[in-house]
XYZ file of C-alpha atoms in Angstrom:
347
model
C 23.583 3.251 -17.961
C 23.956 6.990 -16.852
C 27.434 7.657 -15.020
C 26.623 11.194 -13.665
C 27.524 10.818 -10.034
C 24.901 13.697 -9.359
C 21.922 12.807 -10.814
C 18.992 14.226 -9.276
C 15.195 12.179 -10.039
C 11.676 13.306 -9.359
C 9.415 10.813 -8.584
C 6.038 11.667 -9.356
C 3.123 9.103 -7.457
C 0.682 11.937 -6.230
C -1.963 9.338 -4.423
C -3.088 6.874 -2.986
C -1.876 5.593 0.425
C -1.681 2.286 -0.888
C 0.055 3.029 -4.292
C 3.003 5.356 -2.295
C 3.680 2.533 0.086
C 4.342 0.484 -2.901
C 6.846 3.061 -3.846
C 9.206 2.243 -1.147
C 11.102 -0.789 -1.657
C 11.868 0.623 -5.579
C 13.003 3.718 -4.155
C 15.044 1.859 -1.445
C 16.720 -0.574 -4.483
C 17.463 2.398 -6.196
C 19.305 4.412 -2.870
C 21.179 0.736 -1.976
C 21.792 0.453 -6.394
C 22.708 3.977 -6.550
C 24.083 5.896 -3.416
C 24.681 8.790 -5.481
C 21.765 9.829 -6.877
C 18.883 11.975 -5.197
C 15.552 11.224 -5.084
C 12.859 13.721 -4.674
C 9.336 12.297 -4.269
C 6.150 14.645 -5.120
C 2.991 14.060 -2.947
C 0.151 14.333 -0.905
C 1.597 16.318 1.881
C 0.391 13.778 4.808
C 2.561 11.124 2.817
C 5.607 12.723 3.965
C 6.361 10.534 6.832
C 6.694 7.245 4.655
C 9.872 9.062 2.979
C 11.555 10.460 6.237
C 13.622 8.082 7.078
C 15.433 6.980 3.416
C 18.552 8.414 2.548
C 18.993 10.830 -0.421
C 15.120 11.158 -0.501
C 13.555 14.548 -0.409
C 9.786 15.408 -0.189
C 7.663 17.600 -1.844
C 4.547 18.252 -0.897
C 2.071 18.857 -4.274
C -0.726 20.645 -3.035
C -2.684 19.485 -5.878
C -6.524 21.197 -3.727
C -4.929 24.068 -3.459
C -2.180 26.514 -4.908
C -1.318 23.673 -7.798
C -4.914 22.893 -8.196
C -5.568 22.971 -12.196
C -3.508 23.185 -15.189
C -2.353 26.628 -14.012
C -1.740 24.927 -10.752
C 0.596 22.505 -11.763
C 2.510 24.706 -14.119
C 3.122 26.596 -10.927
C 4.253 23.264 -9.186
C 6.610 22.699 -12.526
C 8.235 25.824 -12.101
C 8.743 25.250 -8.041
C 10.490 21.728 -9.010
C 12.427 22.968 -11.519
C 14.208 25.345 -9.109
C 14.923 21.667 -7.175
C 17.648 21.045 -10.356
C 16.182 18.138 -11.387
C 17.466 16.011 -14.039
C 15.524 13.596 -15.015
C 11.494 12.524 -14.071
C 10.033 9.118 -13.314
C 5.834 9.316 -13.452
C 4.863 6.523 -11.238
C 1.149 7.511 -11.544
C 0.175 8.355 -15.083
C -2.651 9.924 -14.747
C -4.399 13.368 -15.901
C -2.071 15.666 -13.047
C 0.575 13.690 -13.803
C 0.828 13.844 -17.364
C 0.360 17.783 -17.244
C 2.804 17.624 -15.262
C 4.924 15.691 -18.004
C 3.795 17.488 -20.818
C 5.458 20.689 -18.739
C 8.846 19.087 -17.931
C 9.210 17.681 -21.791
C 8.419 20.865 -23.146
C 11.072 22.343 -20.260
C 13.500 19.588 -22.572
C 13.694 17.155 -19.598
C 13.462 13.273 -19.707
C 10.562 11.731 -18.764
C 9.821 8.225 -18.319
C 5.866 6.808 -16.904
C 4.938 3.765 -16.046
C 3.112 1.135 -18.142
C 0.128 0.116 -16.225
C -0.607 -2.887 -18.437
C -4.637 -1.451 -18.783
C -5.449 -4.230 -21.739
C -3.882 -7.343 -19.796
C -6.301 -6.349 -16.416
C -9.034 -5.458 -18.293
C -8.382 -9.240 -19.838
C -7.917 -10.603 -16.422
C -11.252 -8.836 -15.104
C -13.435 -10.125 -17.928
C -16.285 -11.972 -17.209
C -16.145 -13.686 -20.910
C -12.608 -14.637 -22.198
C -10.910 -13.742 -19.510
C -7.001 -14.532 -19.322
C -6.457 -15.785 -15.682
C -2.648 -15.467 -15.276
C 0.213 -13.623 -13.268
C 0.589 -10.060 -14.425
C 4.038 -8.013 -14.109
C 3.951 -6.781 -10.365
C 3.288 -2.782 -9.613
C 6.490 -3.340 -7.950
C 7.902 -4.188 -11.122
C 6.542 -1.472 -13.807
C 7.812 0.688 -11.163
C 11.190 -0.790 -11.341
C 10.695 -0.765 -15.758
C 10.696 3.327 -15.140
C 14.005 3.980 -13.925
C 15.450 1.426 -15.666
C 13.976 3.235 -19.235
C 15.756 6.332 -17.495
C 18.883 4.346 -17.181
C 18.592 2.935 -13.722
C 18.238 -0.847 -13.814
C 17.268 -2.153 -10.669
C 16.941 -5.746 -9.147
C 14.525 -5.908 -6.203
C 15.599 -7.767 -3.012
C 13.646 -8.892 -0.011
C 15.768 -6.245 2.336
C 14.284 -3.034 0.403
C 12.292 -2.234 2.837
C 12.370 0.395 6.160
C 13.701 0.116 9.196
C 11.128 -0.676 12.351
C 10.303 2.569 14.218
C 10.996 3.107 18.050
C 8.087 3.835 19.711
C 7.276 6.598 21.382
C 6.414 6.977 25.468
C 3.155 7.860 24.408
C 2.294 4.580 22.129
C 4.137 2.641 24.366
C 1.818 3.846 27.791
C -1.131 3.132 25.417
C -0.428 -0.081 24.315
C 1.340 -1.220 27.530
C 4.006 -3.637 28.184
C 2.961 -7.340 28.119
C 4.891 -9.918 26.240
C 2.079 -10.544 23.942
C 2.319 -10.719 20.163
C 0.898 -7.557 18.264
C -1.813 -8.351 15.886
C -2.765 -5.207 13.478
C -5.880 -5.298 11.987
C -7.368 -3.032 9.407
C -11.216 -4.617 8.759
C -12.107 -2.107 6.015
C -11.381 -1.100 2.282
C -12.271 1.447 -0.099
C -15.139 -0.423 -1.646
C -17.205 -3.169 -0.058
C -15.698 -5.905 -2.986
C -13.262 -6.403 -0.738
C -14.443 -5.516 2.709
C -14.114 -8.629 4.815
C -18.071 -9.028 6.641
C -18.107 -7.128 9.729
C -19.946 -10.362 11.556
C -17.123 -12.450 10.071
C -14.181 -10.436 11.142
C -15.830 -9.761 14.344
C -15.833 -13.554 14.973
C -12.061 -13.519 13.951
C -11.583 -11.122 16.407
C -12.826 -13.199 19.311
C -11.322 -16.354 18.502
C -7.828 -14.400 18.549
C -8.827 -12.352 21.844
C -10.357 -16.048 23.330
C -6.347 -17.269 23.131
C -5.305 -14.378 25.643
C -1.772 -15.076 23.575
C -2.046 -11.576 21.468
C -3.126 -8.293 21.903
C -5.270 -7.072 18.519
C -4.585 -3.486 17.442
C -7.435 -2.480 15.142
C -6.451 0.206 12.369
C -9.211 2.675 10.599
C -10.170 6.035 9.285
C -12.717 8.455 11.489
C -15.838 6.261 9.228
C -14.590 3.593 11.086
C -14.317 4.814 14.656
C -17.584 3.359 16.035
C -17.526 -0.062 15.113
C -13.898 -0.453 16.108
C -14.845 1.055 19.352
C -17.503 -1.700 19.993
C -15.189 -4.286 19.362
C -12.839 -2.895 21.464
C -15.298 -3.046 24.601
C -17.139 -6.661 24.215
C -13.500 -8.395 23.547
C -10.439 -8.793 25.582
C -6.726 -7.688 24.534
C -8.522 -5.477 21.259
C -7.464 -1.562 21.185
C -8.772 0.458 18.922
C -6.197 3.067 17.861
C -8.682 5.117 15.160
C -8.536 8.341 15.579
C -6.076 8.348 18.498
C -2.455 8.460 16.608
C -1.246 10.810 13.524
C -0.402 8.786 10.475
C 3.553 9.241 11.527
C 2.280 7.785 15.025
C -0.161 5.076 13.353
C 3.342 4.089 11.031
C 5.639 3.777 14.093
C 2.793 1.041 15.478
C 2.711 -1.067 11.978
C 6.193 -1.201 11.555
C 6.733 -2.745 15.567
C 3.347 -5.395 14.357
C 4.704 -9.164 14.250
C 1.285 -9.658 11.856
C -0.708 -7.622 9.982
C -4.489 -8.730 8.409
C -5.696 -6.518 6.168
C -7.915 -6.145 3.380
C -6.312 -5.822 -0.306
C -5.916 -2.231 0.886
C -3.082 0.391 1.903
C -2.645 -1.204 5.548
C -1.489 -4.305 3.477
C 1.479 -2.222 1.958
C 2.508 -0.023 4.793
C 3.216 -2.777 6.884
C 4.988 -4.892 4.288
C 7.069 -1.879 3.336
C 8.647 -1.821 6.837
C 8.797 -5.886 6.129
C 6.338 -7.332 8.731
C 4.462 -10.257 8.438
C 1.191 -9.494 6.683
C -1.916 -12.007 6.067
C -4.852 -10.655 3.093
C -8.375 -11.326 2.194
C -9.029 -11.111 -0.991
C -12.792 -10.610 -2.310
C -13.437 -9.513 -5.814
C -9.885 -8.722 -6.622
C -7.108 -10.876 -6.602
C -2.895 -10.927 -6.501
C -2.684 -11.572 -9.999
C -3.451 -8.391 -10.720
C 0.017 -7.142 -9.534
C -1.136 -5.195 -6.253
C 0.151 -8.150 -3.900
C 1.862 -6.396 -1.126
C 5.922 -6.308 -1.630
C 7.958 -9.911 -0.195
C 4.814 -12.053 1.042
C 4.522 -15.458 0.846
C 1.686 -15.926 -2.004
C 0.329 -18.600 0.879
C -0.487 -15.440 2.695
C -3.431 -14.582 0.796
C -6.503 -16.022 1.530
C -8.717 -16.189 -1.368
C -12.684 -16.082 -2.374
C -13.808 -19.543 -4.051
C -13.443 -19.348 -7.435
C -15.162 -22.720 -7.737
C -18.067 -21.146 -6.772
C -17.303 -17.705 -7.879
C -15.896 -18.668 -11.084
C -15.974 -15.095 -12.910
C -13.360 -13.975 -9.751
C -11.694 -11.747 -9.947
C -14.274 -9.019 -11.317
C -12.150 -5.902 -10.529
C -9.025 -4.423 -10.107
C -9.981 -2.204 -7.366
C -12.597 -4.178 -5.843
C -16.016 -1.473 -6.983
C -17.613 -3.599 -9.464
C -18.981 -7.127 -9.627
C -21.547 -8.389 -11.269
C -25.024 -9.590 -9.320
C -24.601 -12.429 -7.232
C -21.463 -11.931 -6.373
C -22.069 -9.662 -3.497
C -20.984 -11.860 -0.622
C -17.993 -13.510 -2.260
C -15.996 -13.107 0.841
C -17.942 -15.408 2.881
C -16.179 -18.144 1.321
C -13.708 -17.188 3.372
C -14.189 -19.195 6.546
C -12.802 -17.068 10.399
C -11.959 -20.220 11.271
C -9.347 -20.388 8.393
C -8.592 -16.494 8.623
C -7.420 -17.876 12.554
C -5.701 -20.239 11.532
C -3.745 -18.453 9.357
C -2.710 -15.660 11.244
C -1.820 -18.229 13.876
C 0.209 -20.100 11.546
C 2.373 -17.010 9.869
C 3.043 -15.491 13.823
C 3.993 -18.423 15.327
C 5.925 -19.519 12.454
């Protein structure tokens, strides 16, 4: 194990949302394992916010559209990190950018370590013909194996995760001041393989609105604006905060949530990385791939019938499936989506 009491580690995990998030309880394991040593992530600048609060964490924004666009870009972003005295580098991401980037701090004679994102064993538990259904090593995890091949072991514990945000006069005026349980829900993903059915979650949404126990905060990108808007007017206790909040604003409301449903999407890891309760749907992907978010009960998930669907899962990021499995989420009763979130708030 390194003893240097001033270690200084670049993280590099340049997107997405979803990915980062899943970033945060390592990091935090790390800052509780190893109070000495600094931490300075490299991002997407509108990431920032998810780092802000964790001790001996800097930011860095990698403008990767712009001035370190390219392979000339990113030399350029080598030689502004190097002036940051790093020591060692963790590559989170392993992809093309990042393993430029790599190639220019191994040359530079630094330590690099990436992570192992186990490509053969999902491709093996995406096949549609010998396919090896089984637990794979969580993201969480082959994070965790890259600072420990640095010479930072780490043991993850339920409490790596951030502190819950006070909320601002502004949120608070918006959302008001009832005693009512918060329910966040983000309805949509990246790709419609795991996009719960709008007339499905829309019924979901009325049966929780119906109970007049718990107002329904609806999460989404600008796409989404107009559909969470109509919920928000034919159904009681539902606000629709699209569009309304920055993402710093839109993190202060998920981490105050007592339940989150989401998608297996990013919503699903922000609000577990601030620890709050959080109930999935799961369509043409599935937990086993490793993407589960961070200290969830695995009874959490609700699943797509593989009895049924019996070539599930078909993807590891929900875009491809083979025909007739379009409407694999339908197995996936409201009714039981209720009762769920019912049972993990009240619990």
């Amino acid at each position: 194990m390194i003893q240097s009491s001033s270690t200084h580690i670049l993280v590099i995990r340049l997107s997405a949302m979803g990915d980062v998030a899943m970033t945060v309880p390592v990091i935090k394991a790390m800052v509780r394992s190893y109070p000495n040593v600094k931490i300075t992530v490299v991002s997407r600048a509108f990431l920032k916010p998810i780092f802000q609060d964790i001790p001996n964490v800097s930011f860095y924004t990698a403008d990767v559209k712009g001035r370190h666009k390219g392979v000339y870009g990113l030399f350029k972003l080598y030689k502004e990190l190097k002036k940051l005295n790093i020591d060692l580098v963790a590559d989170l991401h392993n992809v093309l950018r990042s393993k430029i980037l790599g190639i220019y701090f191994k040359l530079g004679g630094y330590k690099i370590a990436k992570i192992d994102k186990g490509r053969a064993e999902k491709k093996a538990l995406i096949n549609t013909e010998d396919k090896i259904f089984q637990q794979l090593k969580t993201t969480y995890e082959r994070y965790a194996d890259v600072f420990a091949e640095l010479g930072y072991a780490i043991k993850l514990k339920k409490k790596d995760v951030l502190a819950q945000l006070e909320m601002t006069k502004k949120a608070t005026l918006f959302i008001g001041e009832d005693t009512k349980k918060w329910i966040g829900i983000a309805p949509f993903a990246a790709f419609a393989g795991k996009t719960y059915p709008a007339t499905q979650m829309e019924t979901v949404i009325a049966k929780l609105s119906e109970t007049n126990q718990y107002k329904i905060i609806l999460f989404g990108g600008p796409a989404d604006k107009k559909q969470l808007a109509t919920w928000e007017q034919k159904h009681n206790n539902v606000i629709n905060c699209a569009g309304l909040f920055s993402f710093e604003e839109e993190l202060m409301l998920i981490s105050n949530l007592d339940v989150m449903l989401s998608m297996d999407s990013g919503n699903a890891h922000l609000a577990a990385m601030f620890g709050r309760k959080v109930v999935t749907i799961w369509g043409v992907t599935h937990p086993y791939a490793g993407f589960y978010p961070f200290g969830q009960p695995q009874e959490n998930a609700l699943l797509a019938d593989r009895e049924k669907y019996p070539l599930l899962p078909t993807s590891i990021y929900g875009n491809k499936y083979p025909e007739g499995y379009e409407n694999v989420m339908e197995t996936i009763s409201p009714q039981a989506v209720f009762d769920k979130i019912v049972e993990v708030i009240e619990k």
